[in-house]
Amino acid sequence: MTSLLHVDSSASPIENSVSRQLTALYAERWPGRYVHRDLARDPVPLIGPAYVTLGTRVEREGAGVLPADAGEEREWALTEPLIAELRAADVVLLGVPMYNFGVPTSLKAWIDRISFPSAYDDAAGQSVLRDTTVIAVLTRGGAYGPGTPRAGCDFQEPYLRAHFGKLGVTDLRFVCAEMTRADDIPGLAEFREMKLKSLAAAREQLIAMR
Ligand SMILES: Cc1cc2nc3c(=O)[nH]c(=O)nc-3n(C[C@H](O)[C@H](O)[C@H](O)COP(=O)(O)O)c2cc1C
């Protein structure tokens, strides 16, 4: 049975969120095990100093190090279930709005926890995530393609590419809906057609991947 971990991070409810609507389109009628994590509704606590001391000991001494005090126990209790959830997934579906050229803070807090040292090493030193498919559904109010004035300002896709690559994910796919604010911002009115085309293409891509 194929297992889907669906992670949303838009601060907006589904009626107003393009990324939530797109991830829901992919996830609807998922035939296997399904876990939905809503990082805006249930935020992951920011990492604290005990997370760092525990992680540093693991880096020095290797996996198998145990929490040494109540602070480290607490951090591990907040972290381990998220890692287990990710390890158990065959497909990870991420809804990722662009906020201030990057990813939402709620998603970054999750990324900091799931990236605990050695969390995905198997006995042969390879990443257990090498067979995991990660689909990142990106939404942006503007456009960042080659030749656009803000082409150099996309810190959303390159960041996710670098991060999941470092975790050992090899099947990383991006679906992107741009110009989502074209109906709301008068200065973007000329891009309404582009918004519709981008959204339609994103929907088609996701339906084809199901
Ligand atoms: C806090 C905040 C920051 C944003 N920053 C950017 C930005 O830097 N670049 C951009 O193109 N759009 C930006 N937007 C617009 C969103 O990317 C856009 O509305 C997107 O559709 C949000 O995803 P959602 O529809 O799933 O909520 C921002 C929106 C918010 C609420």
GROMACS .gro file of C-alpha atoms and ligand atoms in nm:
model
  241
    1MET     CA    1   0.000   0.000   0.000
    2THR     CA    2   0.149   0.332  -0.105
    3SER     CA    3   0.168   0.589   0.169
    4LEU     CA    4   0.117   0.964   0.118
    5LEU     CA    5   0.235   1.233   0.358
    6HIS     CA    6   0.055   1.556   0.268
    7VAL     CA    7   0.201   1.871   0.425
    8ASP     CA    8   0.036   2.212   0.384
    9SER     CA    9   0.193   2.537   0.500
   10SER     CA   10  -0.024   2.818   0.364
   11ALA     CA   11  -0.149   3.051   0.637
   12SER     CA   12  -0.473   3.088   0.440
   13PRO     CA   13  -0.773   2.855   0.453
   14ILE     CA   14  -0.843   2.637   0.151
   15GLU     CA   15  -1.102   2.880   0.005
   16ASN     CA   16  -0.824   3.139  -0.035
   17SER     CA   17  -0.521   2.916  -0.084
   18VAL     CA   18  -0.406   2.804  -0.426
   19SER     CA   19  -0.147   2.565  -0.281
   20ARG     CA   20  -0.404   2.398  -0.055
   21GLN     CA   21  -0.645   2.359  -0.346
   22LEU     CA   22  -0.372   2.209  -0.565
   23THR     CA   23  -0.242   1.967  -0.301
   24ALA     CA   24  -0.602   1.861  -0.227
   25LEU     CA   25  -0.651   1.790  -0.598
   26TYR     CA   26  -0.356   1.553  -0.593
   27ALA     CA   27  -0.445   1.391  -0.260
   28GLU     CA   28  -0.818   1.337  -0.314
   29ARG     CA   29  -0.916   0.974  -0.336
   30TRP     CA   30  -0.563   0.860  -0.243
   31PRO     CA   31  -0.594   0.482  -0.241
   32GLY     CA   32  -0.331   0.401   0.025
   33ARG     CA   33  -0.228   0.520   0.369
   34TYR     CA   34  -0.284   0.895   0.404
   35VAL     CA   35  -0.145   1.140   0.660
   36HIS     CA   36  -0.221   1.512   0.645
   37ARG     CA   37  -0.005   1.756   0.841
   38ASP     CA   38  -0.126   2.115   0.848
   39LEU     CA   39   0.166   2.327   0.965
   40ALA     CA   40  -0.040   2.647   0.982
   41ARG     CA   41  -0.310   2.493   1.201
   42ASP     CA   42  -0.069   2.283   1.412
   43PRO     CA   43   0.268   2.459   1.399
   44VAL     CA   44   0.582   2.264   1.478
   45PRO     CA   45   0.767   2.435   1.766
   46LEU     CA   46   1.091   2.607   1.674
   47ILE     CA   47   1.400   2.409   1.768
   48GLY     CA   48   1.563   2.500   2.099
   49PRO     CA   49   1.917   2.473   2.243
   50ALA     CA   50   1.867   2.114   2.361
   51TYR     CA   51   1.784   2.010   2.002
   52VAL     CA   52   2.120   2.150   1.895
   53THR     CA   53   2.321   1.985   2.177
   54LEU     CA   54   2.157   1.648   2.107
   55GLY     CA   55   2.213   1.683   1.733
   56THR     CA   56   2.575   1.786   1.786
   57ARG     CA   57   2.639   1.476   2.000
   58VAL     CA   58   2.489   1.257   1.730
   59GLU     CA   59   2.718   1.421   1.474
   60ARG     CA   60   3.022   1.356   1.697
   61GLU     CA   61   2.935   1.009   1.825
   62GLY     CA   62   2.699   0.870   1.560
   63ALA     CA   63   2.336   0.753   1.556
   64GLY     CA   64   2.214   0.570   1.866
   65VAL     CA   65   2.299   0.853   2.107
   66LEU     CA   66   2.017   0.893   2.361
   67PRO     CA   67   1.873   1.217   2.503
   68ALA     CA   68   2.076   1.307   2.813
   69ASP     CA   69   1.831   1.523   3.009
   70ALA     CA   70   1.470   1.644   3.023
   71GLY     CA   71   1.535   1.923   2.771
   72GLU     CA   72   1.678   1.683   2.515
   73GLU     CA   73   1.395   1.433   2.585
   74ARG     CA   74   1.143   1.706   2.510
   75GLU     CA   75   1.315   1.808   2.187
   76TRP     CA   76   1.341   1.448   2.073
   77ALA     CA   77   0.973   1.387   2.153
   78LEU     CA   78   0.885   1.682   1.928
   79THR     CA   79   1.119   1.567   1.651
   80GLU     CA   80   1.112   1.188   1.629
   81PRO     CA   81   0.743   1.153   1.526
   82LEU     CA   82   0.800   1.394   1.236
   83ILE     CA   83   1.101   1.195   1.118
   84ALA     CA   84   0.908   0.867   1.153
   85GLU     CA   85   0.620   1.016   0.951
   86LEU     CA   86   0.855   1.117   0.672
   87ARG     CA   87   1.042   0.786   0.670
   88ALA     CA   88   0.711   0.598   0.643
   89ALA     CA   89   0.595   0.791   0.335
   90ASP     CA   90   0.640   0.671  -0.022
   91VAL     CA   91   0.521   1.008  -0.154
   92VAL     CA   92   0.556   1.344   0.022
   93LEU     CA   93   0.333   1.621  -0.109
   94LEU     CA   94   0.426   1.972   0.002
   95GLY     CA   95   0.210   2.282  -0.039
   96VAL     CA   96   0.456   2.574  -0.042
   97PRO     CA   97   0.348   2.935  -0.087
   98MET     CA   98   0.621   3.187  -0.153
   99TYR     CA   99   0.642   3.422   0.145
  100ASN     CA  100   0.895   3.704   0.114
  101PHE     CA  101   1.085   3.521  -0.161
  102GLY     CA  102   1.125   3.206   0.047
  103VAL     CA  103   0.917   2.936   0.216
  104PRO     CA  104   0.673   3.000   0.505
  105THR     CA  105   0.822   2.999   0.854
  106SER     CA  106   0.590   2.712   0.948
  107LEU     CA  107   0.749   2.493   0.680
  108LYS     CA  108   1.102   2.600   0.775
  109ALA     CA  109   1.031   2.498   1.137
  110TRP     CA  110   0.926   2.151   1.013
  111ILE     CA  111   1.235   2.130   0.791
  112ASP     CA  112   1.464   2.214   1.084
  113ARG     CA  113   1.314   1.926   1.283
  114ILE     CA  114   1.305   1.661   1.010
  115SER     CA  115   1.668   1.738   0.922
  116PHE     CA  116   1.806   1.591   1.244
  117PRO     CA  117   2.156   1.443   1.189
  118SER     CA  118   2.169   1.081   1.063
  119ALA     CA  119   1.787   1.057   1.063
  120TYR     CA  120   1.774   0.885   0.724
  121ASP     CA  121   2.095   0.679   0.718
  122ASP     CA  122   2.049   0.308   0.657
  123ALA     CA  123   2.298   0.037   0.764
  124ALA     CA  124   2.496   0.089   0.442
  125GLY     CA  125   2.519   0.464   0.501
  126GLN     CA  126   2.271   0.544   0.223
  127SER     CA  127   1.964   0.762   0.263
  128VAL     CA  128   1.635   0.576   0.315
  129LEU     CA  129   1.474   0.868   0.129
  130ARG     CA  130   1.639   0.772  -0.200
  131ASP     CA  131   1.319   0.588  -0.301
  132THR     CA  132   1.082   0.859  -0.173
  133THR     CA  133   0.904   1.084  -0.421
  134VAL     CA  134   0.873   1.446  -0.309
  135ILE     CA  135   0.629   1.670  -0.495
  136ALA     CA  136   0.655   2.038  -0.403
  137VAL     CA  137   0.357   2.247  -0.512
  138LEU     CA  138   0.477   2.606  -0.528
  139THR     CA  139   0.255   2.914  -0.544
  140ARG     CA  140   0.367   3.271  -0.596
  141GLY     CA  141   0.189   3.603  -0.625
  142GLY     CA  142   0.435   3.711  -0.894
  143ALA     CA  143   0.648   3.538  -1.158
  144TYR     CA  144   1.013   3.436  -1.136
  145GLY     CA  145   1.088   3.263  -1.465
  146PRO     CA  146   1.400   3.336  -1.676
  147GLY     CA  147   1.395   3.688  -1.816
  148THR     CA  148   1.144   3.826  -1.563
  149PRO     CA  149   1.253   4.126  -1.351
  150ARG     CA  150   1.255   3.908  -1.036
  151ALA     CA  151   1.422   3.603  -1.190
  152GLY     CA  152   1.704   3.614  -0.933
  153CYS     CA  153   1.471   3.642  -0.634
  154ASP     CA  154   1.336   3.286  -0.617
  155PHE     CA  155   1.465   3.143  -0.288
  156GLN     CA  156   1.179   2.893  -0.273
  157GLU     CA  157   1.255   2.630  -0.541
  158PRO     CA  158   1.641   2.643  -0.519
  159TYR     CA  159   1.620   2.613  -0.141
  160LEU     CA  160   1.391   2.309  -0.151
  161ARG     CA  161   1.603   2.152  -0.425
  162ALA     CA  162   1.919   2.194  -0.218
  163HIS     CA  163   1.756   2.076   0.102
  164PHE     CA  164   1.586   1.759  -0.021
  165GLY     CA  165   1.892   1.678  -0.233
  166LYS     CA  166   2.101   1.692   0.084
  167LEU     CA  167   1.856   1.454   0.256
  168GLY     CA  168   1.913   1.205  -0.027
  169VAL     CA  169   1.586   1.249  -0.219
  170THR     CA  170   1.645   1.177  -0.588
  171ASP     CA  171   1.285   1.195  -0.717
  172LEU     CA  172   1.201   1.560  -0.645
  173ARG     CA  173   0.929   1.719  -0.859
  174PHE     CA  174   0.808   2.077  -0.875
  175VAL     CA  175   0.469   2.205  -0.981
  176CYS     CA  176   0.431   2.582  -0.982
  177ALA     CA  177   0.137   2.823  -1.008
  178GLU     CA  178   0.257   3.180  -1.064
  179MET     CA  179   0.085   3.520  -1.067
  180THR     CA  180  -0.176   3.399  -0.819
  181ARG     CA  181  -0.239   3.762  -0.708
  182ALA     CA  182  -0.308   3.895  -1.058
  183ASP     CA  183  -0.680   3.944  -0.980
  184ASP     CA  184  -0.612   4.123  -0.649
  185ILE     CA  185  -0.328   4.362  -0.728
  186PRO     CA  186  -0.421   4.629  -0.985
  187GLY     CA  187  -0.063   4.655  -1.112
  188LEU     CA  188  -0.072   4.285  -1.207
  189ALA     CA  189  -0.400   4.301  -1.402
  190GLU     CA  190  -0.222   4.249  -1.735
  191PHE     CA  191  -0.104   3.909  -1.609
  192ARG     CA  192  -0.449   3.759  -1.545
  193GLU     CA  193  -0.425   3.539  -1.852
  194MET     CA  194  -0.082   3.418  -1.738
  195LYS     CA  195  -0.227   3.332  -1.396
  196LEU     CA  196  -0.503   3.121  -1.550
  197LYS     CA  197  -0.261   2.939  -1.781
  198SER     CA  198  -0.015   2.873  -1.500
  199LEU     CA  199  -0.289   2.737  -1.273
  200ALA     CA  200  -0.433   2.516  -1.547
  201ALA     CA  201  -0.086   2.376  -1.623
  202ALA     CA  202  -0.023   2.306  -1.253
  203ARG     CA  203  -0.356   2.123  -1.223
  204GLU     CA  204  -0.281   1.916  -1.533
  205GLN     CA  205   0.064   1.823  -1.405
  206LEU     CA  206  -0.075   1.710  -1.070
  207ILE     CA  207  -0.356   1.507  -1.225
  208ALA     CA  208  -0.103   1.337  -1.454
  209MET     CA  209   0.115   1.246  -1.153
  210ARG     CA  210  -0.168   1.084  -0.952
  211LIG     C1  211   0.328   3.697   0.403
  211LIG     C2  212   0.323   3.689   0.253
  211LIG     C3  213   0.438   3.711   0.181
  211LIG     C4  214   0.436   3.699   0.042
  211LIG     N1  215   0.551   3.718  -0.028
  211LIG     C5  216   0.552   3.702  -0.162
  211LIG     C6  217   0.673   3.716  -0.236
  211LIG     O1  218   0.780   3.741  -0.184
  211LIG     N2  219   0.668   3.697  -0.370
  211LIG     C7  220   0.551   3.665  -0.435
  211LIG     O2  221   0.554   3.647  -0.556
  211LIG     N3  222   0.436   3.651  -0.367
  211LIG     C8  223   0.433   3.668  -0.233
  211LIG     N4  224   0.317   3.652  -0.162
  211LIG     C9  225   0.196   3.608  -0.235
  211LIG    C10  226   0.179   3.458  -0.224
  211LIG     O3  227   0.293   3.388  -0.268
  211LIG    C11  228   0.058   3.412  -0.302
  211LIG     O4  229  -0.057   3.479  -0.255
  211LIG    C12  230   0.038   3.263  -0.298
  211LIG     O5  231  -0.073   3.230  -0.379
  211LIG    C13  232   0.016   3.215  -0.155
  211LIG     O6  233  -0.009   3.077  -0.151
  211LIG     P1  234  -0.155   3.025  -0.114
  211LIG     O7  235  -0.248   3.078  -0.223
  211LIG     O8  236  -0.146   2.879  -0.115
  211LIG     O9  237  -0.191   3.080   0.022
  211LIG    C14  238   0.315   3.664  -0.024
  211LIG    C15  239   0.200   3.645   0.050
  211LIG    C16  240   0.203   3.656   0.187
  211LIG    C17  241   0.075   3.631   0.266
   0.00000   0.00000   0.00000
